[in-house]
Coordinates of C-alpha atoms and ligand atoms in Angstrom, one line a residue:
X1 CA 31.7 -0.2 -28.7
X2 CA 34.2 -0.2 -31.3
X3 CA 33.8 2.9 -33.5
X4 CA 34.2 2.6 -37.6
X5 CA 37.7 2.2 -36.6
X6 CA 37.5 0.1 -34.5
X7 CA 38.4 1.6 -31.8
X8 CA 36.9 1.5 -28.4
X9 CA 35.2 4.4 -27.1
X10 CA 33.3 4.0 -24.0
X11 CA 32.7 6.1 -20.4
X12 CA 31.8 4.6 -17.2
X13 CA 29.8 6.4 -14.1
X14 CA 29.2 6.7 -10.8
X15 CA 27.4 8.8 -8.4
X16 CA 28.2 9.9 -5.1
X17 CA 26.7 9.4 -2.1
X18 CA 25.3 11.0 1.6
X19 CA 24.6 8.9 4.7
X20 CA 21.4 9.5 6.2
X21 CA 21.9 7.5 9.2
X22 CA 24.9 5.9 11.2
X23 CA 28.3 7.2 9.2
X24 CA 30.8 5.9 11.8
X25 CA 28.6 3.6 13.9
X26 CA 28.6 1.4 10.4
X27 CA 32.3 1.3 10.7
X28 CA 31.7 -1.3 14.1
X29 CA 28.8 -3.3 12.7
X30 CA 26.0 -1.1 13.2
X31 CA 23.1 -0.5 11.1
X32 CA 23.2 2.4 8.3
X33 CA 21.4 3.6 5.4
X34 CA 22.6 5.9 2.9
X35 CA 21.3 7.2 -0.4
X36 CA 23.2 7.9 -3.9
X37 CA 23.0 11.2 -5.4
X38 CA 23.0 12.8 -8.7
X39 CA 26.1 14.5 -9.1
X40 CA 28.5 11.6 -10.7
X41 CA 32.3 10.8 -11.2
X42 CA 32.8 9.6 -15.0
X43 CA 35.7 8.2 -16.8
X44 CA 35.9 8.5 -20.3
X45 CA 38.1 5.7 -22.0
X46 CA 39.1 6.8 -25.9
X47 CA 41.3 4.2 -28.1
X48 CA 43.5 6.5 -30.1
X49 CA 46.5 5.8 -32.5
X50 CA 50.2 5.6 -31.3
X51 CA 51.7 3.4 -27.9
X52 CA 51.0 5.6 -24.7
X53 CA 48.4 5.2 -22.6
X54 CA 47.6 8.8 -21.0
X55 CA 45.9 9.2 -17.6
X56 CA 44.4 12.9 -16.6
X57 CA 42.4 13.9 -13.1
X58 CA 41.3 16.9 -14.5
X59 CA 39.9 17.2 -10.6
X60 CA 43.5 17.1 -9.2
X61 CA 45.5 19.2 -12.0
X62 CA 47.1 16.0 -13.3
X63 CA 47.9 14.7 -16.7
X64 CA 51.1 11.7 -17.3
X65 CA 51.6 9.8 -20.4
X66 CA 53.0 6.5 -19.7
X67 CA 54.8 4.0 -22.4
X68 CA 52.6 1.4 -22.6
X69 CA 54.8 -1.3 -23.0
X70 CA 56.0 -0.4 -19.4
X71 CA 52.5 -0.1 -18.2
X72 CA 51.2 -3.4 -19.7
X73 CA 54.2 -5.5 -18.5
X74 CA 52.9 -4.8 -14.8
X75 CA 50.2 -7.1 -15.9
X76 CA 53.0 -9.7 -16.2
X77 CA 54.0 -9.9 -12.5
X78 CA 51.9 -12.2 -10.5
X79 CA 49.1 -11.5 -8.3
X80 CA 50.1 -11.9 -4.5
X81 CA 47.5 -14.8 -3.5
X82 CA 46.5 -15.8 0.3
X83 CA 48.7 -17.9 1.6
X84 CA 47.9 -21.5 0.6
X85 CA 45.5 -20.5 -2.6
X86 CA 47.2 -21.6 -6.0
X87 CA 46.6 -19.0 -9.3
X88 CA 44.2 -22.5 -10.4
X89 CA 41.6 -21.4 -7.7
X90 CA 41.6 -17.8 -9.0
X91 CA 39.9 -15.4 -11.2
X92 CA 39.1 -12.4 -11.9
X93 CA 35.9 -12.8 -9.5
X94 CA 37.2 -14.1 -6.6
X95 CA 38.7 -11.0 -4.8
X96 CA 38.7 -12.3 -1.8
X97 CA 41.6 -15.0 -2.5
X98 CA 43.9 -12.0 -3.1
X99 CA 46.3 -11.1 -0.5
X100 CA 45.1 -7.5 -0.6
X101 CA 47.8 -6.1 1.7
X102 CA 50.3 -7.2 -0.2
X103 CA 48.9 -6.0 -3.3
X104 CA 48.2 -2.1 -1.9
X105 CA 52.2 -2.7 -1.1
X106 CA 53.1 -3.6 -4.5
X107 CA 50.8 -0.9 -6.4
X108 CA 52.1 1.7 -4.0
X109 CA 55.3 1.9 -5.5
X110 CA 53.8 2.3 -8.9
X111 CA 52.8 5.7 -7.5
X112 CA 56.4 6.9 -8.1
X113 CA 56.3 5.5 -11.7
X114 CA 57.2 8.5 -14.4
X115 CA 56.4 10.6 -11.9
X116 CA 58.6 13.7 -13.4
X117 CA 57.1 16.4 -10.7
X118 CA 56.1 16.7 -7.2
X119 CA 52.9 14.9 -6.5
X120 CA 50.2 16.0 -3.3
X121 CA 49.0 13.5 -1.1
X122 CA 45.5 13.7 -3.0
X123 CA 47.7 12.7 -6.6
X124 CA 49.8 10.1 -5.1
X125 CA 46.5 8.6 -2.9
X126 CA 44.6 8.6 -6.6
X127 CA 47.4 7.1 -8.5
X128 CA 47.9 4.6 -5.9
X129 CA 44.4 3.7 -6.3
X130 CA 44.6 3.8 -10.1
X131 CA 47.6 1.5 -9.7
X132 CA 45.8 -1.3 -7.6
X133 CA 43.0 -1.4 -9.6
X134 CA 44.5 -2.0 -12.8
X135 CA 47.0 -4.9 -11.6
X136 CA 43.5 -6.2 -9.3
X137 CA 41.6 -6.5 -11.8
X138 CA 43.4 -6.8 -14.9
X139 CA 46.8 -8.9 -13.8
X140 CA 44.7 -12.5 -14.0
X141 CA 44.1 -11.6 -17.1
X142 CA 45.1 -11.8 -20.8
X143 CA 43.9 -7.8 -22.0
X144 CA 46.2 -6.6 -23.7
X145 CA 45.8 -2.3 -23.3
X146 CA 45.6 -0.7 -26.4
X147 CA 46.9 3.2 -27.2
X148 CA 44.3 5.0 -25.3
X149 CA 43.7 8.1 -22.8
X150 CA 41.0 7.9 -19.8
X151 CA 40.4 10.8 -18.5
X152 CA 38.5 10.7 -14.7
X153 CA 36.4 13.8 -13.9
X154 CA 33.6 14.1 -11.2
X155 CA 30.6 16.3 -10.8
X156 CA 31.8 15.7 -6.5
X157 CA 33.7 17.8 -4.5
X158 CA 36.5 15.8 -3.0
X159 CA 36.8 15.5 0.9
X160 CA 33.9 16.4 1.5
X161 CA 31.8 13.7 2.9
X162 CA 29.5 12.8 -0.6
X163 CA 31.7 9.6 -1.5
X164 CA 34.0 10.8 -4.1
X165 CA 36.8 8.5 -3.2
X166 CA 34.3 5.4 -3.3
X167 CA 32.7 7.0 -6.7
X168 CA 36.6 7.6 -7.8
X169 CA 36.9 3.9 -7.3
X170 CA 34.0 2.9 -8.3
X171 CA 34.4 4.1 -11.7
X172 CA 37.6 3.2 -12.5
X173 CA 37.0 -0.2 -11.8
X174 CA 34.1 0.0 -13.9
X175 CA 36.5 1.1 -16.6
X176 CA 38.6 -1.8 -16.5
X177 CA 36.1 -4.8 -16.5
X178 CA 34.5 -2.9 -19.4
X179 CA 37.7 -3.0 -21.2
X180 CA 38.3 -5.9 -20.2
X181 CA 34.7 -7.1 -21.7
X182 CA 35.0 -4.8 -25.0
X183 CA 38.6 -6.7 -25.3
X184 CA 37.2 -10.3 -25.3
X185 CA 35.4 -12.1 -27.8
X186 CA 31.6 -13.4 -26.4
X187 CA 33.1 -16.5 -25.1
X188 CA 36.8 -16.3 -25.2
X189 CA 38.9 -17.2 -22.2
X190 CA 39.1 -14.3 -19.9
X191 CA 42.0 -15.6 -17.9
X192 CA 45.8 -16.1 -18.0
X193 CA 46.1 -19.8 -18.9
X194 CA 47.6 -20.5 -15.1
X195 CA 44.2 -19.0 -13.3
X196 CA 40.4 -20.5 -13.9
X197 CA 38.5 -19.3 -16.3
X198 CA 36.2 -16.7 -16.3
X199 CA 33.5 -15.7 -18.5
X200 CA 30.9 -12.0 -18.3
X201 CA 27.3 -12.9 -18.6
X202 CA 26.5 -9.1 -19.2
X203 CA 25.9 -7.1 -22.0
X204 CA 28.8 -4.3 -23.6
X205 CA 25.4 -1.8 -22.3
X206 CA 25.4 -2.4 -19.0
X207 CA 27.2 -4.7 -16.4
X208 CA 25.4 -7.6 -14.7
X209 CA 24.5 -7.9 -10.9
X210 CA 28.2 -10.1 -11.0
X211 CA 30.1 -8.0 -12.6
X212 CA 28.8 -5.0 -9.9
X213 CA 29.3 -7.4 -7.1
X214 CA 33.4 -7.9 -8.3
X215 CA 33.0 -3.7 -8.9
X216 CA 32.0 -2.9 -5.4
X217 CA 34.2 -5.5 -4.2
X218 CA 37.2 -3.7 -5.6
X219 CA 36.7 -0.4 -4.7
X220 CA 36.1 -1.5 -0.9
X221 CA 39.9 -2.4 -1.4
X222 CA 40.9 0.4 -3.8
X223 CA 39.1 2.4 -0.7
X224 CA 41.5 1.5 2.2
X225 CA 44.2 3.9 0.9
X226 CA 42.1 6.7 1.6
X227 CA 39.9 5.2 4.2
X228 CA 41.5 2.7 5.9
X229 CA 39.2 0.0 7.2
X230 CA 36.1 1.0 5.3
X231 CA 33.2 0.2 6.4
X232 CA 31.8 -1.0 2.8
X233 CA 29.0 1.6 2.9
X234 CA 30.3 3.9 0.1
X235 CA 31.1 1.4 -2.3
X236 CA 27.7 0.1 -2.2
X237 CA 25.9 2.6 -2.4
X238 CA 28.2 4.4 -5.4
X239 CA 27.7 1.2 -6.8
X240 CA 24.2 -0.2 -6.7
X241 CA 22.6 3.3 -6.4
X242 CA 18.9 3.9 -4.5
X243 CA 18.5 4.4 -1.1
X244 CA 20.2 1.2 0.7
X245 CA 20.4 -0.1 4.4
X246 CA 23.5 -1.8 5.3
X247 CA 24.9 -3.5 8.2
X248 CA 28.3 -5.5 7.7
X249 CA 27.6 -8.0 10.1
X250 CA 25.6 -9.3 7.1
X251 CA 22.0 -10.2 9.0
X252 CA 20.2 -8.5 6.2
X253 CA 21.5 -11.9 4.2
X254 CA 22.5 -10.1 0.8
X255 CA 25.8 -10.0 -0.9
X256 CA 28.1 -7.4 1.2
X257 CA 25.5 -7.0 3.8
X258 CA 23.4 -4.4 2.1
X259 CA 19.7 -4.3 0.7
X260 CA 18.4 -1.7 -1.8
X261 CA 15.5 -0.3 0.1
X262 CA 12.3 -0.1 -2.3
X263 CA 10.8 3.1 -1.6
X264 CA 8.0 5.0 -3.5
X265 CA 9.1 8.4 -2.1
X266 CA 10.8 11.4 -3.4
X267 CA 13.2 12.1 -0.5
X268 CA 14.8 15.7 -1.0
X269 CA 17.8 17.2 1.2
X270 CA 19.9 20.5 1.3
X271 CA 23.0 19.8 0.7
X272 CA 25.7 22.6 2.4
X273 CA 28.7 23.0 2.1
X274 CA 30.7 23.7 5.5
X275 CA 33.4 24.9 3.0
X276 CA 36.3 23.0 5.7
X277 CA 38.1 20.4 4.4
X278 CA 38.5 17.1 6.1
X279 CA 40.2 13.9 5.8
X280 CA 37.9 10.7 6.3
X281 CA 41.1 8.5 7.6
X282 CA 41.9 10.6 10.5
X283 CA 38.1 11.4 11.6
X284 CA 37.4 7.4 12.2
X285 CA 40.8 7.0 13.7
X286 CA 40.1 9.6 15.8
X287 CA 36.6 8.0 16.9
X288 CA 38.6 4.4 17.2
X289 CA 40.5 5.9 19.8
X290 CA 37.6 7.8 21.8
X291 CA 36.7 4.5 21.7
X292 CA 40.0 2.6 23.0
X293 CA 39.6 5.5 26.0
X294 CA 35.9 4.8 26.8
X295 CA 35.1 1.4 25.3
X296 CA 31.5 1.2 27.2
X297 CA 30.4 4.3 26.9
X298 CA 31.3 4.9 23.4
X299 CA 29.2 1.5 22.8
X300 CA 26.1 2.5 24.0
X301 CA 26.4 6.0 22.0
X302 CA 27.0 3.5 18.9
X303 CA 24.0 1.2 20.3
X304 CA 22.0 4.5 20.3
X305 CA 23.2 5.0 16.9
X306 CA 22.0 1.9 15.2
X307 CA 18.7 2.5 17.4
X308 CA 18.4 5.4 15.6
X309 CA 19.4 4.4 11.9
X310 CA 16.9 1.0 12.8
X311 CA 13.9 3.5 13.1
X312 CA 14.9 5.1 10.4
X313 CA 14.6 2.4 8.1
X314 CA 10.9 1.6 9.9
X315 CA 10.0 5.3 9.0
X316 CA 10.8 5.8 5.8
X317 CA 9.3 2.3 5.0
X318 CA 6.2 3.3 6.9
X319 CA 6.2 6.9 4.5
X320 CA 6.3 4.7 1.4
X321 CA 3.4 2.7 2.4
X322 CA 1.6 5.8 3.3
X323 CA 2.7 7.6 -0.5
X324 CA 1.1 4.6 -2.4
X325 CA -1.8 4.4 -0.1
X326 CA -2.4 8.4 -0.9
X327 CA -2.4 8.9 2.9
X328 CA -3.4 11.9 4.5
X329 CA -1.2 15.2 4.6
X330 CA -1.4 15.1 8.4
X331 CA -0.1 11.3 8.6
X332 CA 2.9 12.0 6.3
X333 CA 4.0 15.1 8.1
X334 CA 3.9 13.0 11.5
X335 CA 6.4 10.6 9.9
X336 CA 8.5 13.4 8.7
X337 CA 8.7 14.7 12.2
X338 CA 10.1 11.4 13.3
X339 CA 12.6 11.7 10.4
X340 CA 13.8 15.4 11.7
X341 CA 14.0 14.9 15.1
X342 CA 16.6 11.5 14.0
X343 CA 18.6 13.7 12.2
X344 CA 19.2 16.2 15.6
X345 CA 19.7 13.0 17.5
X346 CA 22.0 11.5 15.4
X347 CA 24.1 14.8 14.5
X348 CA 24.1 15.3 18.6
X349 CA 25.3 11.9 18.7
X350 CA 28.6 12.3 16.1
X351 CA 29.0 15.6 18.0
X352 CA 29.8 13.4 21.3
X353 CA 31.5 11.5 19.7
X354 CA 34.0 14.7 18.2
X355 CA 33.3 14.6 14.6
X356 CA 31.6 17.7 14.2
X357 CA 33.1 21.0 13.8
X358 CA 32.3 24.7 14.9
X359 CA 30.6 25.8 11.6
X360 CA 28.8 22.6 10.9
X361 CA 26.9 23.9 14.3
X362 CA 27.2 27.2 12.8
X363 CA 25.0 25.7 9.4
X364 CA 22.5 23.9 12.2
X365 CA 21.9 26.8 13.8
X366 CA 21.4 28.9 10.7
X367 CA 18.8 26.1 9.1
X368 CA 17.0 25.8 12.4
X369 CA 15.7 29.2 12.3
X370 CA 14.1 28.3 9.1
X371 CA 12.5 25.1 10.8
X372 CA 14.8 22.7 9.1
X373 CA 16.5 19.8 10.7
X374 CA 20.3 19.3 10.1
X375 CA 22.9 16.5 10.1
X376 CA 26.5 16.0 9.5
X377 CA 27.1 13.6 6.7
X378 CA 30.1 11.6 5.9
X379 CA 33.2 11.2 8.0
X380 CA 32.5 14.8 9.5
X381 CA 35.0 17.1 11.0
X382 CA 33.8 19.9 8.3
X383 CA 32.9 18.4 4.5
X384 CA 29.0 18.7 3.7
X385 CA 25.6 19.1 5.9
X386 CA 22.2 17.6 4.9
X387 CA 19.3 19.2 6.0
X388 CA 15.5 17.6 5.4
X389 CA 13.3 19.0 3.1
X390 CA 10.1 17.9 3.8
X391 CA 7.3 18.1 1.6
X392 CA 5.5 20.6 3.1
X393 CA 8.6 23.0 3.3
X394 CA 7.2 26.1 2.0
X395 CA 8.7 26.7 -1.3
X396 CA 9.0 30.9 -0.7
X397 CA 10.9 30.0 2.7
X398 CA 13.5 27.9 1.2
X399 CA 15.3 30.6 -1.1
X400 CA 15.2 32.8 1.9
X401 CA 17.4 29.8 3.9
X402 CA 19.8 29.4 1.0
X403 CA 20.4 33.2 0.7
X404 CA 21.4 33.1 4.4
X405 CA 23.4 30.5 4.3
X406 CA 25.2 31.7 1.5
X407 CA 26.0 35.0 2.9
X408 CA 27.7 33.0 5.6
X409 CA 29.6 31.4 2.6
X410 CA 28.3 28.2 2.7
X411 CA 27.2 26.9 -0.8
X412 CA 24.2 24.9 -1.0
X413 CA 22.6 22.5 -3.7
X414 CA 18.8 20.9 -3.4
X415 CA 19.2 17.3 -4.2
X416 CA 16.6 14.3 -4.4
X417 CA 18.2 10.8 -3.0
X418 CA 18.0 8.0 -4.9
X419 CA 18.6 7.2 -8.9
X420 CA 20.8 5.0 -10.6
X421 CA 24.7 3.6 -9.6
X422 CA 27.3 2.3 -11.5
X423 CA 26.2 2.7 -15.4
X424 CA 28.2 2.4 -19.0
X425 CA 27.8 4.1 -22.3
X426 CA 29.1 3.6 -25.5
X427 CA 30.6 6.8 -27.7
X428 CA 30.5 7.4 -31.2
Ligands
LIG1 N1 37.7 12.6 -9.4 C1 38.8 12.3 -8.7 N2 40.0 12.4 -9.3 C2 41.1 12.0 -8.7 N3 41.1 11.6 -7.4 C3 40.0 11.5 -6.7 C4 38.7 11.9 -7.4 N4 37.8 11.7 -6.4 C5 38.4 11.3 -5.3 N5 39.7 11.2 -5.5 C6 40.7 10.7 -4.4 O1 39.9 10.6 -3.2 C7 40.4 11.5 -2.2 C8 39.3 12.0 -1.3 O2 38.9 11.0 -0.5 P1 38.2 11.3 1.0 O3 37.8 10.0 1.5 O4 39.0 12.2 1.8 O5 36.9 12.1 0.6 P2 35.4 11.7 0.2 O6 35.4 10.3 -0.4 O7 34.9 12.8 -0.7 O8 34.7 11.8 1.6 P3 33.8 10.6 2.4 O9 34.5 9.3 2.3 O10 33.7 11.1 3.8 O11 32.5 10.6 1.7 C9 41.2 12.6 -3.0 O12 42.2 13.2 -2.2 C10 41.7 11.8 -4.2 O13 42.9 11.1 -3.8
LIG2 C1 32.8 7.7 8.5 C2 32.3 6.5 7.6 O1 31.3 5.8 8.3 C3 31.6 7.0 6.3 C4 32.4 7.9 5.4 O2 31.6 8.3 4.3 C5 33.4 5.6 7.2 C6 33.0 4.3 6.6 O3 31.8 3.9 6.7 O4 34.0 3.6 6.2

């Protein structure tokens, strides 16, 4: 909204995300379902007087003011298109005309832009990401960026298995459709004047199922420079929120492959941090070539795998019905020990196949001898583990678990899955 200025004040928000069945199976097709969580990445976008437009990752140390005469002229420089597609059959929605390779080319050597200091690989990753969203998403466009800072911080840890690149993403694309929205007049022409024209249907309060579909679609692309080939599971879920199933071979018939599961349960998981720091890229690559080594057998662990996330989705489905039935105690524990014995055979399975690491096992062991059930989550090779808290956990047990753990060093959060994705709020 534009304040008694005039100015637009706004932040957009994201949450991050665990896999409760089939991370890396997903990545070849396979059936997966993952949940958002609370803790959220937000970037705060303030108008302010003057003509720099100031970018700081509080997360990563980093703070750079950039002329924003040299920053908006980037918008000037065409879009790379697929080969045969003229600007006239694109807009800003149709992301899949763009010749996305060529585009993570282009915005990668933005990263070097005003850079006055040595950068990390996690700064030059983020900026390069920053870089292709804003020429993606903005460069068919006529915005013109105003004087502003945007600031991205996130309630994640980063590399650790919860999503906070895709949430990173996420949100900053978020960010620029809302300017993009708070910078056009209702009914104004959205694009350049050589590409279609586009027009929002959503509100400045919140974005439309469209505008969350172009979102999502985005940051799957954004994604790659940290990920890859991802799978499209992250970006979903940081987007769409809820618990969701997803298979990329699209049966399920919805946009992207996915479907928001709707579940009248209260799921609830112990987060724990294996404290070892991990690097999604390199964990699938190293599964892809596992794979290249021992093509059949690594299918049939994947099979397995989508066995296991297919009965997963029949479970929890059957332990909804059962909630709004008001079944008995006895039924819903049986269900919940479907659910636990899943998560041992689909950490034992990510453990075949390399991902896990010696005090991820360390954490199983530690939660087993408090009757909980433990999985890797995320890419693996370290980052977070999830263990199931089922209802009838007793509640004087579970402090006694998180004590141990911690005296082992491993920091641990209770978390219930679900709640909202990508959201917007106007600031006074
Ligand atoms: N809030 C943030 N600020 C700046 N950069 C971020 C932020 N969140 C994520 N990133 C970028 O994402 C990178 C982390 O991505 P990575 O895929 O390794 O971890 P993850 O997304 O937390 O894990 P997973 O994909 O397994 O869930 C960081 O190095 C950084 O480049
Ligand atoms: C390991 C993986 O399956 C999940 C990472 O959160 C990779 C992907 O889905 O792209």
């Amino acid at each position: 909204m534009a304040d008694s200025n005039n100015k637009i004040n706004f932040c957009t928000s994201s949450p991050g995300k665990i896999i409760l069945f089939g991370e890396h199976s997903v990545v070849y097709g396979k059936l997966a379902v993952a949940a958002s969580i609370s803790n959220r990445t937000t970037a705060t976008f303030k108008e302010v007087e003057g003509d720099v437009f100031t970018l700081n990752l509080p997360k990563l140390g980093y703070c750079e003011t950039f002329e924003l005469a040299n920053l908006q002229s980037k918008l000037d420089e065409n879009i790379p298109l697929k080969k045969k597609i003229s600007k006239q059959q694109t807009d800003l929605g149709t992301v899949g005309l763009v010749d996305i390779d060529a585009l993570l080319e282009l915005s990668g050597k933005d990263v070097n832009f005003n850079a006055s200091v040595e950068q990390s690989d996690a700064i030059r990753k983020a900026l390069h990401a920053f870089f292709f969203l804003f020429r993606g998403i903005l460069g068919t466009t006529l915005v013109n960026v105003p004087p502003s800072t945007l600031e991205i911080d996130s309630e994640l840890e980063l590399g650790a298995g919860t999503g906070s690149s895709a949430s990173f993403c996420v949100t900053l694309a978020a960010a620029f459709i809302q300017l993009l929205k708070q910078r056009t007049p209702p009914g104004y022409r959205v694009s350049k004047h050589e590409y279609r024209n586009f027009t929002f249907d959503g509100s400045l309060e919140s974005f439309s199922e469209k505008e969350k579909i172009i979102i999502s679609c985005w940051a799957l692309h954004g994604e790659k420079i940290n990920h890859g080939k991802p799978s499209g599971l992250d970006n979903s879920v940081c987007t769409h929120g809820a618990i969701l199933q997803m298979n990329v071979r699209g049966f399920l018939k919805h946009e992207g492959g996915f479907q928001c599961m709707d579940l009248n349960i209260k799921l609830s998981v112990l987060l724990i941090n294996s404290g070892v720091s991990r690097d999604t890229k390199s964990l699938v690559s190293k599964v892809r070539s596992l794979k290249a080594r021992h093509e059949g057998v690594i299918n049939l662990i994947l099979n397995s795998m989508e066995g296991i996330a297919e009965k997963g989705v029949l479970t929890l489905q059957k332990l909804s019905d059962l909630e709004k039935a008001k079944a008995s105690d006895k039924d819903i524990r049986s269900l919940y020990t479907v659910l636990e014995e899943l998560f041992d055979l689909n950490h034992g399975l990510l453990s075949t196949l390399q991902v896990s690491h010696e005090k991820l096992e360390h954490i199983r062991a530690i939660t087993a001898g408090f009757g909980l059930h433990t999985k890797l989550t995320g890419a693996g090779g370290g980052g977070y583990a999830i263990a199931l808290i089922p209802p009838d956990y007793p509640v004087n047990v579970l402090p006694e678990c998180i004590n141990q753990l911690e005296a082992n060093n491993y920091q641990t959060r209770q978390i219930y899955l679900g709640g909202e994705g990508v959201n917007v709020k106007q600031l006074s």
